[in-house]
Short mmCIF file of C-alpha atoms and ligand atoms in Angstrom, two decimals:
data_model
loop_
_atom_site.label_atom_id
_atom_site.label_comp_id
_atom_site.label_asym_id
_atom_site.label_seq_id
_atom_site.Cartn_x
_atom_site.Cartn_y
_atom_site.Cartn_z
CA UNK N 1 -18.82 12.48 26.19
CA UNK N 2 -20.10 8.92 26.27
CA UNK N 3 -17.77 6.10 27.31
CA UNK N 4 -16.91 3.69 24.50
CA UNK N 5 -17.74 0.02 25.12
CA UNK N 6 -14.37 -1.68 25.62
CA UNK N 7 -13.41 -5.28 26.37
CA UNK N 8 -10.40 -6.76 28.11
CA UNK N 9 -8.24 -8.81 25.72
CA UNK N 10 -8.70 -11.79 28.06
CA UNK N 11 -10.38 -12.42 31.38
CA UNK N 12 -8.78 -11.47 34.71
CA UNK N 13 -9.47 -13.08 38.08
CA UNK N 14 -8.70 -12.08 41.65
CA UNK N 15 -7.44 -15.18 43.48
CA UNK N 16 -5.94 -13.75 46.66
CA UNK N 17 -6.11 -10.59 48.75
CA UNK N 18 -4.82 -9.20 52.02
CA UNK N 19 -4.43 -6.01 53.97
CA UNK N 20 -2.62 -4.73 57.02
CA UNK N 21 -4.56 -3.24 59.87
CA UNK N 22 -5.19 0.44 59.16
CA UNK N 23 -4.35 3.01 61.83
CA UNK N 24 -1.40 4.85 63.31
CA UNK N 25 1.69 2.69 63.75
CA UNK N 26 4.71 4.76 64.81
CA UNK N 27 6.92 1.69 64.94
CA UNK N 28 6.18 0.49 61.39
CA UNK N 29 7.41 1.64 57.98
CA UNK N 30 5.46 1.43 54.73
CA UNK N 31 7.45 -1.69 53.86
CA UNK N 32 6.46 -3.40 57.12
CA UNK N 33 2.82 -2.62 56.41
CA UNK N 34 3.04 -3.94 52.86
CA UNK N 35 4.72 -7.09 54.11
CA UNK N 36 1.74 -7.65 56.46
CA UNK N 37 -0.69 -7.25 53.58
CA UNK N 38 1.39 -9.57 51.38
CA UNK N 39 1.61 -12.21 54.10
CA UNK N 40 -2.17 -12.17 54.48
CA UNK N 41 -2.54 -12.40 50.70
CA UNK N 42 -0.32 -15.51 50.61
CA UNK N 43 -2.46 -17.16 53.29
CA UNK N 44 -5.65 -16.27 51.41
CA UNK N 45 -4.79 -18.28 48.27
CA UNK N 46 -6.91 -21.41 48.82
CA UNK N 47 -4.69 -23.87 46.95
CA UNK N 48 -1.44 -22.16 47.95
CA UNK N 49 1.15 -20.97 45.44
CA UNK N 50 4.80 -20.18 45.08
CA UNK N 51 5.27 -16.38 45.20
CA UNK N 52 8.00 -16.83 42.59
CA UNK N 53 5.14 -17.30 40.13
CA UNK N 54 4.45 -13.55 40.40
CA UNK N 55 5.72 -11.94 37.20
CA UNK N 56 5.22 -8.22 37.86
CA UNK N 57 4.22 -5.78 40.60
CA UNK N 58 2.07 -2.64 40.26
CA UNK N 59 2.12 -0.57 43.45
CA UNK N 60 -0.06 2.43 44.24
CA UNK N 61 1.58 5.05 46.42
CA UNK N 62 0.90 8.75 46.67
CA UNK N 63 3.91 10.22 48.40
CA UNK N 64 6.33 7.99 50.26
CA UNK N 65 8.87 10.64 49.20
CA UNK N 66 7.32 13.34 51.39
CA UNK N 67 5.74 11.14 54.08
CA UNK N 68 8.70 8.82 54.68
CA UNK N 69 11.63 10.37 52.82
CA UNK N 70 11.64 7.32 50.55
CA UNK N 71 11.18 7.73 46.83
CA UNK N 72 11.26 4.93 44.24
CA UNK N 73 9.30 2.70 46.56
CA UNK N 74 8.07 0.01 44.13
CA UNK N 75 11.40 -1.84 43.68
CA UNK N 76 12.22 -1.30 47.38
CA UNK N 77 8.98 -3.03 48.36
CA UNK N 78 9.32 -5.73 45.69
CA UNK N 79 12.73 -6.59 47.11
CA UNK N 80 11.44 -6.41 50.71
CA UNK N 81 8.87 -9.12 49.99
CA UNK N 82 11.37 -11.21 48.02
CA UNK N 83 10.16 -10.46 44.50
CA UNK N 84 13.17 -8.68 42.95
CA UNK N 85 14.14 -8.81 40.06
CA UNK N 86 10.58 -8.79 38.75
CA UNK N 87 9.51 -5.49 37.19
CA UNK N 88 7.99 -3.25 39.86
CA UNK N 89 6.12 -0.11 38.85
CA UNK N 90 4.86 2.63 41.13
CA UNK N 91 1.57 4.28 40.17
CA UNK N 92 0.82 7.75 41.52
CA UNK N 93 -2.70 9.10 41.01
CA UNK N 94 -3.24 10.71 44.41
CA UNK N 95 -5.87 8.80 46.44
CA UNK N 96 -6.72 6.67 43.38
CA UNK N 97 -3.15 5.34 43.10
CA UNK N 98 -3.91 1.71 43.90
CA UNK N 99 -7.25 1.68 42.07
CA UNK N 100 -5.26 2.67 38.99
CA UNK N 101 -2.55 0.12 39.88
CA UNK N 102 -5.30 -2.52 39.89
CA UNK N 103 -6.38 -1.41 36.43
CA UNK N 104 -2.80 -1.44 35.16
CA UNK N 105 -2.24 -4.94 36.57
CA UNK N 106 -5.43 -6.13 34.90
CA UNK N 107 -4.43 -4.54 31.58
CA UNK N 108 -1.00 -6.18 31.75
CA UNK N 109 -2.69 -9.59 32.10
CA UNK N 110 -5.35 -8.80 29.49
CA UNK N 111 -2.60 -7.85 27.03
CA UNK N 112 -1.13 -11.35 27.36
CA UNK N 113 2.17 -10.07 28.73
CA UNK N 114 1.82 -11.67 32.19
CA UNK N 115 -0.34 -14.39 33.75
CA UNK N 116 0.26 -13.66 37.46
CA UNK N 117 0.52 -10.11 38.79
CA UNK N 118 0.75 -8.60 42.27
CA UNK N 119 -1.14 -5.33 42.73
CA UNK N 120 -0.93 -3.31 45.88
CA UNK N 121 -1.04 -0.01 47.61
CA UNK N 122 0.73 1.48 50.59
CA UNK N 123 0.89 4.75 52.47
CA UNK N 124 2.55 5.67 55.75
CA UNK N 125 1.12 9.09 56.63
CA UNK N 126 1.33 9.45 60.40
CA UNK N 127 5.07 10.09 60.49
CA UNK N 128 4.29 13.78 59.83
CA UNK N 129 2.20 16.13 61.99
CA UNK N 130 -1.31 16.93 60.74
CA UNK N 131 -0.40 20.33 59.28
CA UNK N 132 2.40 18.81 57.19
CA UNK N 133 0.15 15.93 56.05
CA UNK N 134 -2.40 18.56 55.01
CA UNK N 135 0.25 20.33 52.89
CA UNK N 136 1.40 17.08 51.28
CA UNK N 137 -2.19 16.08 50.45
CA UNK N 138 -2.94 19.54 49.07
CA UNK N 139 -0.36 18.99 46.32
CA UNK N 140 -2.94 16.59 44.83
CA UNK N 141 -4.89 19.76 43.94
CA UNK N 142 -3.67 22.49 41.58
CA UNK N 143 -0.46 24.07 42.87
CA UNK N 144 -0.80 27.04 40.53
CA UNK N 145 -4.37 28.13 41.16
CA UNK N 146 -5.79 26.33 44.21
CA UNK N 147 -3.11 25.90 46.87
CA UNK N 148 -2.05 29.59 46.77
CA UNK N 149 -5.73 30.46 47.37
CA UNK N 150 -5.57 28.49 50.63
CA UNK N 151 -7.31 25.29 49.59
CA UNK N 152 -6.68 22.07 51.49
CA UNK N 153 -8.50 18.76 50.98
CA UNK N 154 -11.07 19.39 53.69
CA UNK N 155 -11.51 22.80 52.00
CA UNK N 156 -12.07 21.31 48.53
CA UNK N 157 -14.69 18.89 49.77
CA UNK N 158 -16.27 21.61 51.91
CA UNK N 159 -16.76 23.59 48.69
CA UNK N 160 -18.36 20.53 47.10
CA UNK N 161 -20.58 20.02 50.16
CA UNK N 162 -21.66 23.65 50.09
CA UNK N 163 -22.54 23.38 46.39
CA UNK N 164 -24.47 20.14 46.96
CA UNK N 165 -26.40 21.50 49.93
CA UNK N 166 -27.21 24.70 48.05
CA UNK N 167 -28.33 22.85 44.91
CA UNK N 168 -30.42 20.11 46.53
CA UNK N 169 -31.41 21.52 49.93
CA UNK N 170 -29.74 18.62 51.76
CA UNK N 171 -29.60 18.98 55.55
CA UNK N 172 -26.32 18.57 57.47
CA UNK N 173 -27.91 15.55 59.13
CA UNK N 174 -27.49 13.66 55.83
CA UNK N 175 -23.71 14.02 56.15
CA UNK N 176 -23.88 12.88 59.77
CA UNK N 177 -25.91 9.82 58.76
CA UNK N 178 -23.10 8.73 56.42
CA UNK N 179 -20.59 8.97 59.27
CA UNK N 180 -22.85 7.09 61.69
CA UNK N 181 -23.40 4.28 59.17
CA UNK N 182 -19.77 3.92 58.17
CA UNK N 183 -18.60 3.84 61.78
CA UNK N 184 -21.26 1.15 62.41
CA UNK N 185 -19.79 -0.90 59.59
CA UNK N 186 -16.23 -0.16 60.73
CA UNK N 187 -17.11 -1.46 64.19
CA UNK N 188 -17.57 -4.86 62.52
CA UNK N 189 -14.18 -4.73 60.80
CA UNK N 190 -11.18 -5.66 62.92
CA UNK N 191 -8.84 -4.03 60.36
CA UNK N 192 -10.53 -0.64 60.69
CA UNK N 193 -8.74 2.33 62.21
CA UNK N 194 -11.95 3.26 64.03
CA UNK N 195 -13.62 0.00 64.83
CA UNK N 196 -16.04 1.75 67.12
CA UNK N 197 -19.49 3.11 66.40
CA UNK N 198 -20.00 6.82 66.97
CA UNK N 199 -22.27 5.87 69.87
CA UNK N 200 -19.41 3.89 71.44
CA UNK N 201 -17.02 6.83 70.93
CA UNK N 202 -19.59 9.09 72.57
CA UNK N 203 -20.07 6.69 75.48
CA UNK N 204 -16.29 6.41 75.96
CA UNK N 205 -16.05 10.20 76.17
CA UNK N 206 -18.88 10.28 78.73
CA UNK N 207 -17.17 7.59 80.81
CA UNK N 208 -13.87 9.51 80.66
CA UNK N 209 -15.53 12.80 81.73
CA UNK N 210 -17.22 10.96 84.60
CA UNK N 211 -13.98 9.31 85.75
CA UNK N 212 -12.23 12.70 85.71
CA UNK N 213 -15.08 14.38 87.60
CA UNK N 214 -15.78 16.77 84.71
CA UNK N 215 -19.34 17.98 83.99
CA UNK N 216 -21.16 15.47 81.78
CA UNK N 217 -22.36 16.69 78.37
CA UNK N 218 -26.09 16.05 77.83
CA UNK N 219 -25.91 14.17 74.54
CA UNK N 220 -29.22 12.38 73.91
CA UNK N 221 -27.74 10.31 71.07
CA UNK N 222 -25.26 10.27 68.18
CA UNK N 223 -26.85 13.19 66.33
CA UNK N 224 -26.68 15.34 69.45
CA UNK N 225 -23.04 14.36 69.87
CA UNK N 226 -22.28 15.22 66.25
CA UNK N 227 -24.02 18.59 66.53
CA UNK N 228 -21.89 19.54 69.56
CA UNK N 229 -19.14 21.94 68.39
CA UNK N 230 -16.85 20.78 71.19
CA UNK N 231 -17.22 17.06 70.43
CA UNK N 232 -17.32 17.44 66.66
CA UNK N 233 -15.51 20.66 65.72
CA UNK N 234 -15.73 22.28 62.29
CA UNK N 235 -12.70 21.42 60.14
CA UNK N 236 -13.79 23.31 57.00
CA UNK N 237 -17.42 24.42 57.10
CA UNK N 238 -19.77 22.58 56.73
CA UNK N 239 -17.47 19.57 57.30
CA UNK N 240 -16.68 18.60 60.87
CA UNK N 241 -14.25 16.12 62.39
CA UNK N 242 -16.62 13.15 61.91
CA UNK N 243 -17.13 14.07 58.26
CA UNK N 244 -13.43 13.49 57.52
CA UNK N 245 -11.48 10.33 56.85
CA UNK N 246 -8.53 10.10 59.24
CA UNK N 247 -4.80 10.28 58.60
CA UNK N 248 -3.74 6.65 58.31
CA UNK N 249 -1.00 4.10 57.78
CA UNK N 250 -1.79 0.92 55.88
CA UNK N 251 -1.31 -1.36 52.92
CA UNK N 252 -3.32 -3.75 50.77
CA UNK N 253 -2.37 -6.42 48.24
CA UNK N 254 -4.21 -8.32 45.49
CA UNK N 255 -3.21 -11.31 43.39
CA UNK N 256 -4.50 -11.11 39.81
CA UNK N 257 -4.20 -13.95 37.33
CA UNK N 258 -5.33 -14.73 33.80
CA UNK N 259 -8.84 -16.22 33.90
CA UNK N 260 -7.66 -19.58 32.53
CA UNK N 261 -5.21 -19.92 35.45
CA UNK N 262 -7.73 -19.00 38.18
CA UNK N 263 -8.68 -22.58 39.16
CA UNK N 264 -4.99 -23.41 39.79
CA UNK N 265 -5.22 -21.02 42.74
CA UNK N 266 -8.76 -21.39 44.07
CA UNK N 267 -12.15 -22.92 43.32
CA UNK N 268 -13.73 -19.60 44.39
CA UNK N 269 -12.15 -16.87 42.26
CA UNK N 270 -13.63 -13.42 41.92
CA UNK N 271 -13.69 -12.17 38.34
CA UNK N 272 -12.89 -8.61 37.34
CA UNK N 273 -15.56 -7.96 34.72
CA UNK N 274 -15.54 -4.19 34.37
CA UNK N 275 -12.94 -1.45 34.56
CA UNK N 276 -13.26 2.24 33.74
CA UNK N 277 -11.07 5.26 34.27
CA UNK N 278 -11.38 8.94 33.44
CA UNK N 279 -9.70 12.22 34.30
CA UNK N 280 -10.67 15.86 34.65
CA UNK N 281 -9.26 19.29 35.41
CA UNK N 282 -8.77 20.55 38.95
CA UNK N 283 -11.85 21.54 40.95
CA UNK N 284 -11.69 25.29 40.25
CA UNK N 285 -11.96 24.67 36.50
CA UNK N 286 -15.10 22.56 36.63
CA UNK N 287 -18.60 23.85 35.91
CA UNK N 288 -20.26 21.54 38.46
CA UNK N 289 -19.13 20.94 42.05
CA UNK N 290 -22.05 18.77 43.22
CA UNK N 291 -21.00 15.84 41.04
CA UNK N 292 -17.74 14.34 39.72
CA UNK N 293 -17.69 14.09 35.94
CA UNK N 294 -14.77 11.66 35.75
CA UNK N 295 -16.56 9.28 38.14
CA UNK N 296 -19.62 9.18 35.89
CA UNK N 297 -17.47 8.45 32.83
CA UNK N 298 -15.40 5.79 34.61
CA UNK N 299 -18.64 4.14 35.81
CA UNK N 300 -20.16 4.20 32.32
CA UNK N 301 -17.06 2.50 30.92
CA UNK N 302 -17.02 -0.14 33.66
CA UNK N 303 -20.77 -0.87 33.35
CA UNK N 304 -20.49 -1.16 29.55
CA UNK N 305 -17.53 -3.54 29.79
CA UNK N 306 -19.31 -5.69 32.40
CA UNK N 307 -22.64 -5.61 30.54
CA UNK N 308 -24.48 -4.62 33.72
CA UNK N 309 -26.07 -1.48 35.15
CA UNK N 310 -26.29 0.17 38.56
CA UNK N 311 -29.39 -1.89 39.48
CA UNK N 312 -27.39 -5.12 39.20
CA UNK N 313 -24.76 -4.07 41.75
CA UNK N 314 -25.41 -5.71 45.13
CA UNK N 315 -22.78 -3.78 47.13
CA UNK N 316 -20.22 -1.05 46.58
CA UNK N 317 -17.14 0.39 48.23
CA UNK N 318 -17.12 4.08 47.35
CA UNK N 319 -14.55 6.79 48.00
CA UNK N 320 -15.92 8.53 51.10
CA UNK N 321 -12.82 10.59 51.92
CA UNK N 322 -15.39 13.02 53.31
CA UNK N 323 -19.03 12.17 54.01
CA UNK N 324 -20.19 14.43 51.16
CA UNK N 325 -18.10 12.36 48.75
CA UNK N 326 -20.22 9.28 49.51
CA UNK N 327 -23.48 11.10 48.75
CA UNK N 328 -22.08 12.37 45.45
CA UNK N 329 -20.64 8.93 44.59
CA UNK N 330 -23.96 7.15 45.02
CA UNK N 331 -25.46 9.56 42.48
CA UNK N 332 -22.51 9.53 40.03
CA UNK N 333 -22.63 5.73 40.00
CA UNK N 334 -26.33 5.80 39.13
CA UNK N 335 -27.53 4.18 42.36
CA UNK N 336 -29.78 7.19 43.04
CA UNK N 337 -30.84 10.11 40.80
CA UNK N 338 -29.00 13.44 41.16
CA UNK N 339 -30.08 15.15 44.38
CA UNK N 340 -31.54 11.94 45.86
CA UNK N 341 -28.40 10.46 47.40
CA UNK N 342 -28.83 12.41 50.61
CA UNK N 343 -32.41 11.18 50.99
CA UNK N 344 -31.27 7.60 50.54
CA UNK N 345 -28.64 8.08 53.25
CA UNK N 346 -31.27 9.51 55.61
CA UNK N 347 -33.60 6.57 54.91
CA UNK N 348 -30.93 3.94 55.63
CA UNK N 349 -30.90 2.73 52.00
CA UNK N 350 -27.11 2.32 52.06
CA UNK N 351 -26.66 0.41 55.32
CA UNK N 352 -25.48 -3.18 55.69
CA UNK N 353 -28.95 -4.72 55.64
CA UNK N 354 -30.31 -2.58 52.82
CA UNK N 355 -30.73 -3.88 49.25
CA UNK N 356 -27.45 -2.21 48.20
CA UNK N 357 -25.09 -1.58 51.11
CA UNK N 358 -22.38 1.04 50.64
CA UNK N 359 -19.00 0.80 52.36
CA UNK N 360 -19.51 -2.36 54.39
CA UNK N 361 -15.80 -2.17 55.33
CA UNK N 362 -16.43 1.10 57.19
CA UNK N 363 -15.27 3.05 54.14
CA UNK N 364 -12.42 5.50 54.18
CA UNK N 365 -14.22 7.31 57.00
CA UNK N 366 -13.97 4.53 59.59
CA UNK N 367 -11.67 1.89 58.10
CA UNK N 368 -9.08 4.62 57.47
CA UNK N 369 -7.54 6.23 54.38
CA UNK N 370 -3.84 5.54 53.83
CA UNK N 371 -4.31 7.25 50.52
CA UNK N 372 -2.18 5.08 48.21
CA UNK N 373 -3.66 1.88 49.69
CA UNK N 374 -7.36 2.75 49.65
CA UNK N 375 -8.24 1.60 46.12
CA UNK N 376 -6.69 -1.83 46.62
CA UNK N 377 -8.29 -2.13 50.07
CA UNK N 378 -11.72 -1.54 48.54
CA UNK N 379 -11.10 -4.62 46.36
CA UNK N 380 -9.99 -6.62 49.44
CA UNK N 381 -13.45 -5.95 50.93
CA UNK N 382 -15.18 -7.18 47.77
CA UNK N 383 -12.95 -10.26 47.68
CA UNK N 384 -14.20 -11.15 51.15
CA UNK N 385 -17.83 -10.21 50.56
CA UNK N 386 -18.19 -12.01 47.21
CA UNK N 387 -16.66 -15.16 48.69
CA UNK N 388 -18.92 -15.02 51.76
CA UNK N 389 -15.97 -14.43 54.11
CA UNK N 390 -16.77 -11.01 55.56
CA UNK N 391 -17.73 -12.34 59.00
CA UNK N 392 -20.07 -10.12 61.04
CA UNK N 393 -20.42 -7.59 58.23
CA UNK N 394 -21.21 -10.18 55.56
CA UNK N 395 -23.87 -8.99 53.13
CA UNK N 396 -26.54 -11.71 53.21
CA UNK N 397 -27.75 -13.79 50.27
CA UNK N 398 -24.51 -14.62 48.44
CA UNK N 399 -23.90 -11.28 46.71
CA UNK N 400 -22.90 -11.79 43.07
CA UNK N 401 -21.75 -8.35 41.88
CA UNK N 402 -19.79 -5.64 43.65
CA UNK N 403 -18.29 -2.31 42.57
CA UNK N 404 -15.35 -0.19 43.73
CA UNK N 405 -15.14 3.58 43.13
CA UNK N 406 -11.80 5.22 43.81
CA UNK N 407 -11.20 8.95 43.43
CA UNK N 408 -7.88 10.78 43.09
CA UNK N 409 -7.81 14.35 44.38
CA UNK N 410 -11.13 16.09 43.91
CA UNK N 411 -12.01 13.85 40.97
CA UNK N 412 -9.15 14.59 38.56
CA UNK N 413 -8.73 10.80 38.46
CA UNK N 414 -11.54 8.29 38.91
CA UNK N 415 -11.40 4.56 38.51
CA UNK N 416 -14.31 2.13 38.84
CA UNK N 417 -14.14 -1.66 38.93
CA UNK N 418 -16.86 -4.30 38.86
CA UNK N 419 -16.30 -7.77 40.30
CA UNK N 420 -18.35 -10.95 39.95
CA UNK N 421 -18.43 -13.96 42.27
CA UNK N 422 -17.01 -17.02 40.47
N1 COA I 1 -12.79 11.22 62.46
C1 COA I 1 -13.12 11.07 63.75
N2 COA I 1 -12.26 11.29 64.77
C2 COA I 1 -11.01 11.67 64.43
C3 COA I 1 -10.60 11.84 63.10
C4 COA I 1 -11.54 11.60 62.09
N3 COA I 1 -11.22 11.76 60.80
N4 COA I 1 -9.30 12.23 63.09
C5 COA I 1 -8.90 12.28 64.38
N5 COA I 1 -9.94 11.95 65.17
C6 COA I 1 -9.98 11.94 66.64
C7 COA I 1 -8.79 11.22 67.25
O1 COA I 1 -9.09 9.87 67.45
C8 COA I 1 -8.64 11.97 68.54
O2 COA I 1 -9.64 11.51 69.44
P1 COA I 1 -9.42 11.55 71.03
O3 COA I 1 -9.20 12.98 71.40
O4 COA I 1 -10.70 10.98 71.58
O5 COA I 1 -8.22 10.71 71.30
C9 COA I 1 -8.98 13.41 68.18
O6 COA I 1 -9.85 13.31 67.02
C10 COA I 1 -7.79 14.27 67.82
O7 COA I 1 -6.97 13.53 66.93
P2 COA I 1 -5.84 14.22 66.08
O8 COA I 1 -5.08 13.15 65.37
O9 COA I 1 -5.08 15.18 66.94
O10 COA I 1 -6.70 15.05 65.00
P3 COA I 1 -6.20 16.19 64.08
O11 COA I 1 -6.94 17.43 64.46
O12 COA I 1 -4.73 16.24 64.03
O13 COA I 1 -6.74 15.70 62.65
C11 COA I 1 -8.26 15.95 60.85
C12 COA I 1 -8.11 15.67 62.35
C13 COA I 1 -9.73 15.86 60.49
C14 COA I 1 -7.75 17.37 60.51
C15 COA I 1 -7.43 14.89 60.04
O14 COA I 1 -7.91 13.62 60.36
C16 COA I 1 -7.51 15.11 58.55
O15 COA I 1 -6.81 15.96 58.01
N6 COA I 1 -8.34 14.32 57.84
C17 COA I 1 -8.49 14.47 56.40
C18 COA I 1 -7.41 13.69 55.68
C19 COA I 1 -7.49 13.92 54.20
O16 COA I 1 -7.68 15.04 53.74
N7 COA I 1 -7.29 12.86 53.41
C20 COA I 1 -7.33 12.95 51.99
C21 COA I 1 -8.71 13.04 51.54
S1 COA I 1 -8.89 13.27 49.82
#
């Protein structure tokens, strides 16, 4: 199926963005985290604005019900940040919840219904122990056919990794290279859950062993560290600890306005020029595991709307919930041909100083993955990068076009957005 060329009914601009720090915050609720993101968003609007101008809220959240015992979270959060009685709608599409919320906010503006919309995402995951989080996440798969067979999310992506490795002969080192790169980027992002390189993590472990008088492991470098079963245990073969995104708390917020209102808020807006979304069956029902069909369709739709192609994209935030997912994403988005993504990762063609850096924020792997917040947080990174405000991880040369790729579940939902510097 080929994506139809579609246009937004009117232009949409991003004029403010913020996010909380991602990590584990036992003392904070989802509302506290969203408030932090919202406060940063308010400060980011160059010309300032009255939050009462916001006409509607679209909030991505996967499962505050099960993680926090709080359902119906959109109006609760709207009220918490002082926006009741504006309409507040929760969007649940697993890990793509806030990417889809962004699309819904944009469509609401494009339809002419609203001029100023708040989009966000929030998830508070660390209140449950890992085994419970794993069960909650697994419900994003197929509860009839997959969960009873023992699948968990690391298990799903392990199946995809196995298929990819089998099909293309990719070495495990390619997965490790993704983790090394994304931790390097995350080390430059103060909001990241892991703002340490893998080398720094390794050196900290060596220093700790030394201080405790334990025998020192003989790791010659990061790859040695990652190949050590004790330092980097298998979670679901072939995926190890450092192939997984962590369990995270966090929130992100975006202010979208109708294009003609953008200059009231800032002289440096970022325009949303492409949006695509597609869905698919659960993983067990798909003929191909080494690629995500819905991601390809969503990308086609977004490229067609924006009138650009993969070659025009200067940087991308892709959904690396597991390292294999980044390799597959770079192929599904057309950055590299099928089976070549792993080679590009090995050659450093996706790192910060490459022609098309991937996951400058640290990605889900290092920045963290509070699932309902991740899609919106990807757009926060592009907001900073396209405005030249990404500090030590700034992509050089005034990048003009950036893309976000947000996946729900194993690819049952995919949403792709393309942004242009104003
Ligand atoms: N990457 C690297 N290190 C990690 C990590 C990750 N993803 N998760 C935890 N760690 C580290 C911790 O910092 C800690 O380090 P320390 O011993 O030096 O202090 C150590 O591993 C143990 O942490 P803990 O929180 O006890 O880990 P855990 O075993 O409970 O959880 C995973 C590890 C991989 C099982 C968990 O992070 C996970 O389930 N991730 C996948 C989440 C997911 O599926 N998301 C949805 C994707 S679609």
